[in-house]
């Protein structure tokens, strides 16, 4: 919405400057977006008079002018055909930036003659794009008069109108709020009726579903032509192109009173009636913008006996538009349903100033007064004789009154405003007060209760007046600000990032068919109104979204992805069915090389998982193979369990069938860790770590090769070996597993490296041999492992 200060002062008695108006608007809740100030834009330009203009000695189309300017007499070279002695025009000094041409003036010779400035055209000043030659002004203007003043230009204020305040789409509504804010006094904006001479012969009909209220009147003997200069300047100042007097009056009413109107050439109406109804199947309309629109059963149309002649509340039709030959006009003033008008604009892809206002809800109480005011303007500008007004239908009921306790302002906002001032604010804004009952005006349907009235008082009193009081101090939790789960989530992000993973943030929803692949898809988790068809189900696992992200990276040429996410998954429709997981996916695609095969990425993934568990403070966990979920590769996956039932994590290679279903190219490896399954650490008294005690003796290593059942996990050999002598055996590590020639069928050979670290003395051969025998015996006792000969 745009307006000028002079337009505002037609309704507001004030001496405020543009800056003061902008400040008052901002404090009253009107969000000013931009102020276009021609005085600042044209500050370097001023009125000058050409004293002499002679032919340039070296150019046929140039003239050398002697010009009286604000800087004294200047010699200026000008190529305009109308440059002549006695002309009053606009002068630009050296160093001025010319907005229409985008240049900054410099003192340069023009065919051997230095031009000490420039005489400007309307196009160069961006005030008249169609003018030829330099500007010609009234000779009575004094030399040095600022250009903006000479052109009658003034600042234009542009502000954003919130959807709940359609009254701000008229200058009167802005003036009313500024008057209430103390910037001036609101002038009388009441409308005196115009006496009609005889009944309007055109019958008006309405369909309540299409248009609740329709008023109109015939005005005979008008003379349509260009509108007066004052009206043209006013419309041009807010970016509207003057068309004709009748059309310009309707545009003025839209911007001045937020009352869209339409005028029809009465001679082009047929059937003796005009009606507002719903469109019909196959009905079309050629609108004023030159396009043809379908006027179906959901669209409100204005029609006569010939069919649709306008789109109600949106745009008129080409068949009944006024022209210079129009002598009798029918003026329409109606109240159109805001929702139907908004839907019409969306359906047809058509937006107009009228549709913008009707869709937000114009003042239903100003239908007839708006028609009276438009009639007065038409009679003053175009002449003619008005008939009586016809009205069909009725406006919607006014907003209901409600009780309001003035003390509620203090209670809700903290502002200590006297009751008399509260009443004065509300009365000036148009509310009617009767005891503790408040009746909102017809243009304020957004006010529905006492809290809305408190907001009105607060914004007029000034939001900067709201008391600043500190909130009461909240007791600090004994264990710190973050819960154990929150701290684990933070630690997990840091640990994963430190190991080279990139964090992904994906939707908490996914395709229903994907959810079923990962054990979900329950009807309870399918969304009733999803934001997209492929985000219709709450996710039972984070992995599908990470797999999709990795596949998308691969298609873009970044195949070697390592992604993780910390977030919720959903197993049911109750709050307790939500769990927080840490999930990670790697898509190992190492560059091709002849240097040798790379290490199995599965062990690298397991190392990352174990490091994450250590960071979380997890206890020792059991590794269970062959019991992972269906989306894992059966031979390359496992679970980490805390006892036989509590599954803490699953990891391994993803099943090729799952990757194919998700349109992802393998291999991909992943893990999912349930943060809630890790028991919280018990609070223990803080202990000082013991000093580091390094043995001065060299460690020794011995290799053992055991034969054991092929179904027994090789890693199970480590635990009994470590338990033989905890003081001497520092480490035991499986470094080879072999099946084949030389190994009995159904068995495998597992090689273990044992590190022995003496602490008190160097071991003798006999002591080493005795320790070795104990290791062999322990392996045999625990797993039936036999030393391979």
PDB file of N, CA and C in Angstrom, residues 399-482:
ATOM      1  N   UNK A 399     -19.679  -7.162  13.658  1.00  0.00           N
ATOM      2  CA  UNK A 399     -18.978  -7.963  14.667  1.00  0.00           C
ATOM      3  C   UNK A 399     -19.720  -7.902  16.000  1.00  0.00           C
ATOM      4  N   UNK A 400     -19.815  -9.010  16.720  1.00  0.00           N
ATOM      5  CA  UNK A 400     -20.583  -9.009  17.973  1.00  0.00           C
ATOM      6  C   UNK A 400     -19.887  -8.203  19.068  1.00  0.00           C
ATOM      7  N   UNK A 401     -20.684  -7.579  19.910  1.00  0.00           N
ATOM      8  CA  UNK A 401     -20.153  -6.864  21.064  1.00  0.00           C
ATOM      9  C   UNK A 401     -19.753  -7.866  22.146  1.00  0.00           C
ATOM     10  N   UNK A 402     -18.853  -7.443  23.038  1.00  0.00           N
ATOM     11  CA  UNK A 402     -18.411  -8.318  24.127  1.00  0.00           C
ATOM     12  C   UNK A 402     -17.985  -7.458  25.312  1.00  0.00           C
ATOM     13  N   UNK A 403     -17.899  -8.099  26.473  1.00  0.00           N
ATOM     14  CA  UNK A 403     -17.530  -7.383  27.699  1.00  0.00           C
ATOM     15  C   UNK A 403     -16.032  -7.157  27.740  1.00  0.00           C
ATOM     16  N   UNK A 404     -15.646  -5.999  28.293  1.00  0.00           N
ATOM     17  CA  UNK A 404     -14.227  -5.664  28.393  1.00  0.00           C
ATOM     18  C   UNK A 404     -13.960  -4.930  29.702  1.00  0.00           C
ATOM     19  N   UNK A 405     -13.106  -5.509  30.528  1.00  0.00           N
ATOM     20  CA  UNK A 405     -12.684  -4.901  31.792  1.00  0.00           C
ATOM     21  C   UNK A 405     -11.392  -4.134  31.534  1.00  0.00           C
ATOM     22  N   UNK A 406     -11.396  -2.815  31.772  1.00  0.00           N
ATOM     23  CA  UNK A 406     -10.215  -1.989  31.491  1.00  0.00           C
ATOM     24  C   UNK A 406      -8.987  -2.454  32.264  1.00  0.00           C
ATOM     25  N   UNK A 407      -9.188  -3.091  33.420  1.00  0.00           N
ATOM     26  CA  UNK A 407      -8.055  -3.569  34.217  1.00  0.00           C
ATOM     27  C   UNK A 407      -7.308  -4.694  33.514  1.00  0.00           C
ATOM     28  N   UNK A 408      -7.951  -5.277  32.500  1.00  0.00           N
ATOM     29  CA  UNK A 408      -7.306  -6.381  31.792  1.00  0.00           C
ATOM     30  C   UNK A 408      -6.093  -5.901  30.999  1.00  0.00           C
ATOM     31  N   UNK A 409      -6.057  -4.607  30.665  1.00  0.00           N
ATOM     32  CA  UNK A 409      -4.897  -4.049  29.956  1.00  0.00           C
ATOM     33  C   UNK A 409      -3.644  -4.190  30.823  1.00  0.00           C
ATOM     34  N   UNK A 410      -3.776  -3.818  32.105  1.00  0.00           N
ATOM     35  CA  UNK A 410      -2.654  -3.937  33.037  1.00  0.00           C
ATOM     36  C   UNK A 410      -2.278  -5.404  33.258  1.00  0.00           C
ATOM     37  N   UNK A 411      -3.282  -6.233  33.391  1.00  0.00           N
ATOM     38  CA  UNK A 411      -3.032  -7.641  33.688  1.00  0.00           C
ATOM     39  C   UNK A 411      -2.311  -8.344  32.547  1.00  0.00           C
ATOM     40  N   UNK A 412      -2.702  -8.034  31.303  1.00  0.00           N
ATOM     41  CA  UNK A 412      -2.165  -8.766  30.162  1.00  0.00           C
ATOM     42  C   UNK A 412      -0.883  -8.154  29.609  1.00  0.00           C
ATOM     43  N   UNK A 413      -0.803  -6.823  29.607  1.00  0.00           N
ATOM     44  CA  UNK A 413       0.350  -6.167  28.975  1.00  0.00           C
ATOM     45  C   UNK A 413       1.333  -5.567  29.968  1.00  0.00           C
ATOM     46  N   UNK A 414       0.888  -5.310  31.190  1.00  0.00           N
ATOM     47  CA  UNK A 414       1.743  -4.632  32.156  1.00  0.00           C
ATOM     48  C   UNK A 414       1.700  -3.130  32.041  1.00  0.00           C
ATOM     49  N   UNK A 415       0.987  -2.589  31.042  1.00  0.00           N
ATOM     50  CA  UNK A 415       0.878  -1.139  30.861  1.00  0.00           C
ATOM     51  C   UNK A 415      -0.160  -0.570  31.825  1.00  0.00           C
ATOM     52  N   UNK A 416       0.239   0.485  32.531  1.00  0.00           N
ATOM     53  CA  UNK A 416      -0.670   1.132  33.485  1.00  0.00           C
ATOM     54  C   UNK A 416      -1.318   2.323  32.778  1.00  0.00           C
ATOM     55  N   UNK A 417      -2.406   2.061  32.037  1.00  0.00           N
ATOM     56  CA  UNK A 417      -3.081   3.091  31.255  1.00  0.00           C
ATOM     57  C   UNK A 417      -4.397   3.437  31.945  1.00  0.00           C
ATOM     58  N   UNK A 418      -4.657   4.715  32.201  1.00  0.00           N
ATOM     59  CA  UNK A 418      -5.926   5.093  32.838  1.00  0.00           C
ATOM     60  C   UNK A 418      -7.121   4.655  31.994  1.00  0.00           C
ATOM     61  N   UNK A 419      -8.218   4.363  32.675  1.00  0.00           N
ATOM     62  CA  UNK A 419      -9.414   3.892  31.988  1.00  0.00           C
ATOM     63  C   UNK A 419      -9.915   4.918  30.981  1.00  0.00           C
ATOM     64  N   UNK A 420      -9.804   6.220  31.331  1.00  0.00           N
ATOM     65  CA  UNK A 420     -10.280   7.266  30.421  1.00  0.00           C
ATOM     66  C   UNK A 420      -9.475   7.265  29.127  1.00  0.00           C
ATOM     67  N   UNK A 421      -8.168   7.032  29.249  1.00  0.00           N
ATOM     68  CA  UNK A 421      -7.332   7.017  28.041  1.00  0.00           C
ATOM     69  C   UNK A 421      -7.616   5.779  27.207  1.00  0.00           C
ATOM     70  N   UNK A 422      -7.882   4.658  27.868  1.00  0.00           N
ATOM     71  CA  UNK A 422      -8.245   3.439  27.136  1.00  0.00           C
ATOM     72  C   UNK A 422      -9.501   3.690  26.318  1.00  0.00           C
ATOM     73  N   UNK A 423     -10.490   4.322  26.945  1.00  0.00           N
ATOM     74  CA  UNK A 423     -11.734   4.619  26.241  1.00  0.00           C
ATOM     75  C   UNK A 423     -11.493   5.572  25.081  1.00  0.00           C
ATOM     76  N   UNK A 424     -10.622   6.564  25.282  1.00  0.00           N
ATOM     77  CA  UNK A 424     -10.336   7.530  24.212  1.00  0.00           C
ATOM     78  C   UNK A 424      -9.659   6.834  23.025  1.00  0.00           C
ATOM     79  N   UNK A 425      -8.725   5.931  23.299  1.00  0.00           N
ATOM     80  CA  UNK A 425      -8.042   5.201  22.222  1.00  0.00           C
ATOM     81  C   UNK A 425      -9.027   4.378  21.428  1.00  0.00           C
ATOM     82  N   UNK A 426      -9.857   3.618  22.125  1.00  0.00           N
ATOM     83  CA  UNK A 426     -10.790   2.732  21.434  1.00  0.00           C
ATOM     84  C   UNK A 426     -11.844   3.527  20.669  1.00  0.00           C
ATOM     85  N   UNK A 427     -12.297   4.649  21.244  1.00  0.00           N
ATOM     86  CA  UNK A 427     -13.314   5.457  20.575  1.00  0.00           C
ATOM     87  C   UNK A 427     -12.763   6.059  19.291  1.00  0.00           C
ATOM     88  N   UNK A 428     -11.534   6.583  19.339  1.00  0.00           N
ATOM     89  CA  UNK A 428     -10.926   7.177  18.143  1.00  0.00           C
ATOM     90  C   UNK A 428     -10.702   6.133  17.065  1.00  0.00           C
ATOM     91  N   UNK A 429     -10.420   4.897  17.454  1.00  0.00           N
ATOM     92  CA  UNK A 429     -10.244   3.820  16.484  1.00  0.00           C
ATOM     93  C   UNK A 429     -11.558   3.352  15.885  1.00  0.00           C
ATOM     94  N   UNK A 430     -12.689   3.855  16.423  1.00  0.00           N
ATOM     95  CA  UNK A 430     -13.980   3.516  15.843  1.00  0.00           C
ATOM     96  C   UNK A 430     -14.820   2.568  16.661  1.00  0.00           C
ATOM     97  N   UNK A 431     -14.343   2.137  17.820  1.00  0.00           N
ATOM     98  CA  UNK A 431     -15.121   1.231  18.663  1.00  0.00           C
ATOM     99  C   UNK A 431     -16.200   2.023  19.408  1.00  0.00           C
ATOM    100  N   UNK A 432     -17.333   1.374  19.644  1.00  0.00           N
ATOM    101  CA  UNK A 432     -18.427   1.979  20.401  1.00  0.00           C
ATOM    102  C   UNK A 432     -18.455   1.368  21.791  1.00  0.00           C
ATOM    103  N   UNK A 433     -18.388   2.227  22.825  1.00  0.00           N
ATOM    104  CA  UNK A 433     -18.327   1.757  24.203  1.00  0.00           C
ATOM    105  C   UNK A 433     -19.629   2.101  24.918  1.00  0.00           C
ATOM    106  N   UNK A 434     -20.157   1.116  25.616  1.00  0.00           N
ATOM    107  CA  UNK A 434     -21.356   1.309  26.421  1.00  0.00           C
ATOM    108  C   UNK A 434     -21.171   0.535  27.715  1.00  0.00           C
ATOM    109  N   UNK A 435     -20.700   1.240  28.766  1.00  0.00           N
ATOM    110  CA  UNK A 435     -20.382   0.567  30.021  1.00  0.00           C
ATOM    111  C   UNK A 435     -19.201  -0.376  29.812  1.00  0.00           C
ATOM    112  N   UNK A 436     -19.396  -1.649  30.155  1.00  0.00           N
ATOM    113  CA  UNK A 436     -18.316  -2.610  29.960  1.00  0.00           C
ATOM    114  C   UNK A 436     -18.465  -3.375  28.647  1.00  0.00           C
ATOM    115  N   UNK A 437     -19.409  -2.929  27.784  1.00  0.00           N
ATOM    116  CA  UNK A 437     -19.607  -3.566  26.485  1.00  0.00           C
ATOM    117  C   UNK A 437     -18.898  -2.759  25.389  1.00  0.00           C
ATOM    118  N   UNK A 438     -18.208  -3.471  24.505  1.00  0.00           N
ATOM    119  CA  UNK A 438     -17.489  -2.830  23.409  1.00  0.00           C
ATOM    120  C   UNK A 438     -17.991  -3.418  22.098  1.00  0.00           C
ATOM    121  N   UNK A 439     -18.371  -2.541  21.181  1.00  0.00           N
ATOM    122  CA  UNK A 439     -18.838  -2.960  19.853  1.00  0.00           C
ATOM    123  C   UNK A 439     -17.776  -2.594  18.819  1.00  0.00           C
ATOM    124  N   UNK A 440     -17.123  -3.581  18.177  1.00  0.00           N
ATOM    125  CA  UNK A 440     -16.139  -3.254  17.137  1.00  0.00           C
ATOM    126  C   UNK A 440     -16.812  -2.630  15.934  1.00  0.00           C
ATOM    127  N   UNK A 441     -16.129  -1.761  15.211  1.00  0.00           N
ATOM    128  CA  UNK A 441     -16.708  -1.182  13.990  1.00  0.00           C
ATOM    129  C   UNK A 441     -16.763  -2.224  12.876  1.00  0.00           C
ATOM    130  N   UNK A 442     -17.520  -1.927  11.847  1.00  0.00           N
ATOM    131  CA  UNK A 442     -17.703  -2.899  10.762  1.00  0.00           C
ATOM    132  C   UNK A 442     -16.416  -3.145   9.991  1.00  0.00           C
ATOM    133  N   UNK A 443     -15.463  -2.223  10.069  1.00  0.00           N
ATOM    134  CA  UNK A 443     -14.194  -2.443   9.348  1.00  0.00           C
ATOM    135  C   UNK A 443     -13.140  -3.167  10.196  1.00  0.00           C
ATOM    136  N   UNK A 444     -13.495  -3.613  11.409  1.00  0.00           N
ATOM    137  CA  UNK A 444     -12.540  -4.298  12.278  1.00  0.00           C
ATOM    138  C   UNK A 444     -13.065  -5.679  12.693  1.00  0.00           C
ATOM    139  N   UNK A 445     -13.291  -6.543  11.714  1.00  0.00           N
ATOM    140  CA  UNK A 445     -13.766  -7.897  12.014  1.00  0.00           C
ATOM    141  C   UNK A 445     -12.669  -8.783  12.594  1.00  0.00           C
ATOM    142  N   UNK A 446     -11.453  -8.273  12.651  1.00  0.00           N
ATOM    143  CA  UNK A 446     -10.371  -9.051  13.260  1.00  0.00           C
ATOM    144  C   UNK A 446     -10.418  -8.997  14.782  1.00  0.00           C
ATOM    145  N   UNK A 447     -11.176  -8.074  15.355  1.00  0.00           N
ATOM    146  CA  UNK A 447     -11.269  -7.942  16.810  1.00  0.00           C
ATOM    147  C   UNK A 447     -12.387  -8.847  17.309  1.00  0.00           C
ATOM    148  N   UNK A 448     -12.016  -9.883  18.054  1.00  0.00           N
ATOM    149  CA  UNK A 448     -12.987 -10.887  18.492  1.00  0.00           C
ATOM    150  C   UNK A 448     -13.066 -11.035  20.000  1.00  0.00           C
ATOM    151  N   UNK A 449     -12.191 -10.387  20.768  1.00  0.00           N
ATOM    152  CA  UNK A 449     -12.214 -10.563  22.213  1.00  0.00           C
ATOM    153  C   UNK A 449     -11.388  -9.511  22.912  1.00  0.00           C
ATOM    154  N   UNK A 450     -11.351  -9.612  24.231  1.00  0.00           N
ATOM    155  CA  UNK A 450     -10.706  -8.580  25.039  1.00  0.00           C
ATOM    156  C   UNK A 450      -9.194  -8.534  24.823  1.00  0.00           C
ATOM    157  N   UNK A 451      -8.572  -9.660  24.505  1.00  0.00           N
ATOM    158  CA  UNK A 451      -7.134  -9.642  24.256  1.00  0.00           C
ATOM    159  C   UNK A 451      -6.799  -8.798  23.032  1.00  0.00           C
ATOM    160  N   UNK A 452      -7.687  -8.807  22.018  1.00  0.00           N
ATOM    161  CA  UNK A 452      -7.483  -7.969  20.836  1.00  0.00           C
ATOM    162  C   UNK A 452      -7.536  -6.486  21.201  1.00  0.00           C
ATOM    163  N   UNK A 453      -8.418  -6.126  22.132  1.00  0.00           N
ATOM    164  CA  UNK A 453      -8.495  -4.723  22.559  1.00  0.00           C
ATOM    165  C   UNK A 453      -7.240  -4.311  23.323  1.00  0.00           C
ATOM    166  N   UNK A 454      -6.696  -5.222  24.127  1.00  0.00           N
ATOM    167  CA  UNK A 454      -5.441  -4.921  24.826  1.00  0.00           C
ATOM    168  C   UNK A 454      -4.336  -4.654  23.816  1.00  0.00           C
ATOM    169  N   UNK A 455      -4.309  -5.432  22.742  1.00  0.00           N
ATOM    170  CA  UNK A 455      -3.300  -5.223  21.707  1.00  0.00           C
ATOM    171  C   UNK A 455      -3.458  -3.852  21.065  1.00  0.00           C
ATOM    172  N   UNK A 456      -4.703  -3.442  20.830  1.00  0.00           N
ATOM    173  CA  UNK A 456      -4.935  -2.119  20.246  1.00  0.00           C
ATOM    174  C   UNK A 456      -4.414  -1.021  21.167  1.00  0.00           C
ATOM    175  N   UNK A 457      -4.717  -1.123  22.459  1.00  0.00           N
ATOM    176  CA  UNK A 457      -4.246  -0.124  23.416  1.00  0.00           C
ATOM    177  C   UNK A 457      -2.725  -0.137  23.493  1.00  0.00           C
ATOM    178  N   UNK A 458      -2.121  -1.311  23.491  1.00  0.00           N
ATOM    179  CA  UNK A 458      -0.670  -1.425  23.633  1.00  0.00           C
ATOM    180  C   UNK A 458       0.062  -0.828  22.436  1.00  0.00           C
ATOM    181  N   UNK A 459      -0.428  -1.085  21.219  1.00  0.00           N
ATOM    182  CA  UNK A 459       0.294  -0.567  20.051  1.00  0.00           C
ATOM    183  C   UNK A 459       0.134   0.947  19.919  1.00  0.00           C
ATOM    184  N   UNK A 460      -1.031   1.485  20.337  1.00  0.00           N
ATOM    185  CA  UNK A 460      -1.206   2.936  20.280  1.00  0.00           C
ATOM    186  C   UNK A 460      -0.420   3.615  21.410  1.00  0.00           C
ATOM    187  N   UNK A 461      -0.435   3.022  22.579  1.00  0.00           N
ATOM    188  CA  UNK A 461       0.341   3.580  23.692  1.00  0.00           C
ATOM    189  C   UNK A 461       1.830   3.503  23.392  1.00  0.00           C
ATOM    190  N   UNK A 462       2.213   2.503  22.589  1.00  0.00           N
ATOM    191  CA  UNK A 462       3.624   2.360  22.200  1.00  0.00           C
ATOM    192  C   UNK A 462       4.226   1.103  22.793  1.00  0.00           C
ATOM    193  N   UNK A 463       4.667   0.212  21.906  1.00  0.00           N
ATOM    194  CA  UNK A 463       5.279  -1.015  22.401  1.00  0.00           C
ATOM    195  C   UNK A 463       6.554  -0.733  23.193  1.00  0.00           C
ATOM    196  N   UNK A 464       7.174   0.439  22.925  1.00  0.00           N
ATOM    197  CA  UNK A 464       8.369   0.795  23.691  1.00  0.00           C
ATOM    198  C   UNK A 464       8.023   1.160  25.134  1.00  0.00           C
ATOM    199  N   UNK A 465       6.721   1.364  25.422  1.00  0.00           N
ATOM    200  CA  UNK A 465       6.308   1.675  26.789  1.00  0.00           C
ATOM    201  C   UNK A 465       6.041   0.432  27.622  1.00  0.00           C
ATOM    202  N   UNK A 466       6.093  -0.736  26.997  1.00  0.00           N
ATOM    203  CA  UNK A 466       5.885  -1.962  27.750  1.00  0.00           C
ATOM    204  C   UNK A 466       6.963  -2.097  28.815  1.00  0.00           C
ATOM    205  N   UNK A 467       6.586  -2.373  30.060  1.00  0.00           N
ATOM    206  CA  UNK A 467       7.587  -2.455  31.129  1.00  0.00           C
ATOM    207  C   UNK A 467       8.531  -3.627  30.911  1.00  0.00           C
ATOM    208  N   UNK A 468       9.806  -3.374  31.166  1.00  0.00           N
ATOM    209  CA  UNK A 468      10.825  -4.417  31.042  1.00  0.00           C
ATOM    210  C   UNK A 468      11.107  -4.975  32.428  1.00  0.00           C
ATOM    211  N   UNK A 469      10.625  -6.156  32.665  1.00  0.00           N
ATOM    212  CA  UNK A 469      10.825  -6.807  33.951  1.00  0.00           C
ATOM    213  C   UNK A 469      11.467  -8.169  33.742  1.00  0.00           C
ATOM    214  N   UNK A 470      12.458  -8.453  34.565  1.00  0.00           N
ATOM    215  CA  UNK A 470      13.143  -9.737  34.445  1.00  0.00           C
ATOM    216  C   UNK A 470      12.232 -10.865  34.904  1.00  0.00           C
ATOM    217  N   UNK A 471      12.295 -11.969  34.206  1.00  0.00           N
ATOM    218  CA  UNK A 471      11.525 -13.135  34.596  1.00  0.00           C
ATOM    219  C   UNK A 471      12.083 -13.695  35.898  1.00  0.00           C
ATOM    220  N   UNK A 472      11.238 -14.306  36.710  1.00  0.00           N
ATOM    221  CA  UNK A 472      11.759 -14.901  37.956  1.00  0.00           C
ATOM    222  C   UNK A 472      12.798 -15.979  37.645  1.00  0.00           C
ATOM    223  N   UNK A 473      13.824 -15.997  38.460  1.00  0.00           N
ATOM    224  CA  UNK A 473      14.911 -16.957  38.228  1.00  0.00           C
ATOM    225  C   UNK A 473      14.400 -18.383  38.407  1.00  0.00           C
ATOM    226  N   UNK A 474      14.667 -19.217  37.415  1.00  0.00           N
ATOM    227  CA  UNK A 474      14.261 -20.618  37.487  1.00  0.00           C
ATOM    228  C   UNK A 474      15.311 -21.403  38.248  1.00  0.00           C
ATOM    229  N   UNK A 475      14.880 -22.301  39.138  1.00  0.00           N
ATOM    230  CA  UNK A 475      15.882 -23.099  39.870  1.00  0.00           C
ATOM    231  C   UNK A 475      16.701 -23.951  38.917  1.00  0.00           C
ATOM    232  N   UNK A 476      17.987 -23.943  39.126  1.00  0.00           N
ATOM    233  CA  UNK A 476      18.886 -24.693  38.255  1.00  0.00           C
ATOM    234  C   UNK A 476      18.888 -26.160  38.662  1.00  0.00           C
ATOM    235  N   UNK A 477      18.864 -27.012  37.666  1.00  0.00           N
ATOM    236  CA  UNK A 477      18.876 -28.435  37.953  1.00  0.00           C
ATOM    237  C   UNK A 477      20.205 -28.832  38.577  1.00  0.00           C
ATOM    238  N   UNK A 478      20.092 -29.731  39.533  1.00  0.00           N
ATOM    239  CA  UNK A 478      21.298 -30.152  40.249  1.00  0.00           C
ATOM    240  C   UNK A 478      22.295 -30.825  39.322  1.00  0.00           C
ATOM    241  N   UNK A 479      21.806 -31.532  38.317  1.00  0.00           N
ATOM    242  CA  UNK A 479      22.700 -32.266  37.432  1.00  0.00           C
ATOM    243  C   UNK A 479      23.170 -31.464  36.244  1.00  0.00           C
ATOM    244  N   UNK A 480      22.880 -30.182  36.171  1.00  0.00           N
ATOM    245  CA  UNK A 480      23.290 -29.389  35.031  1.00  0.00           C
ATOM    246  C   UNK A 480      22.108 -29.103  34.124  1.00  0.00           C
ATOM    247  N   UNK A 481      22.367 -28.383  33.058  1.00  0.00           N
ATOM    248  CA  UNK A 481      21.310 -27.944  32.166  1.00  0.00           C
ATOM    249  C   UNK A 481      20.833 -29.083  31.266  1.00  0.00           C
ATOM    250  N   UNK A 482      21.747 -29.907  30.765  1.00  0.00           N
ATOM    251  CA  UNK A 482      21.400 -30.958  29.826  1.00  0.00           C
ATOM    252  C   UNK A 482      21.105 -32.264  30.544  1.00  0.00           C
TER     253      UNK A 482
END
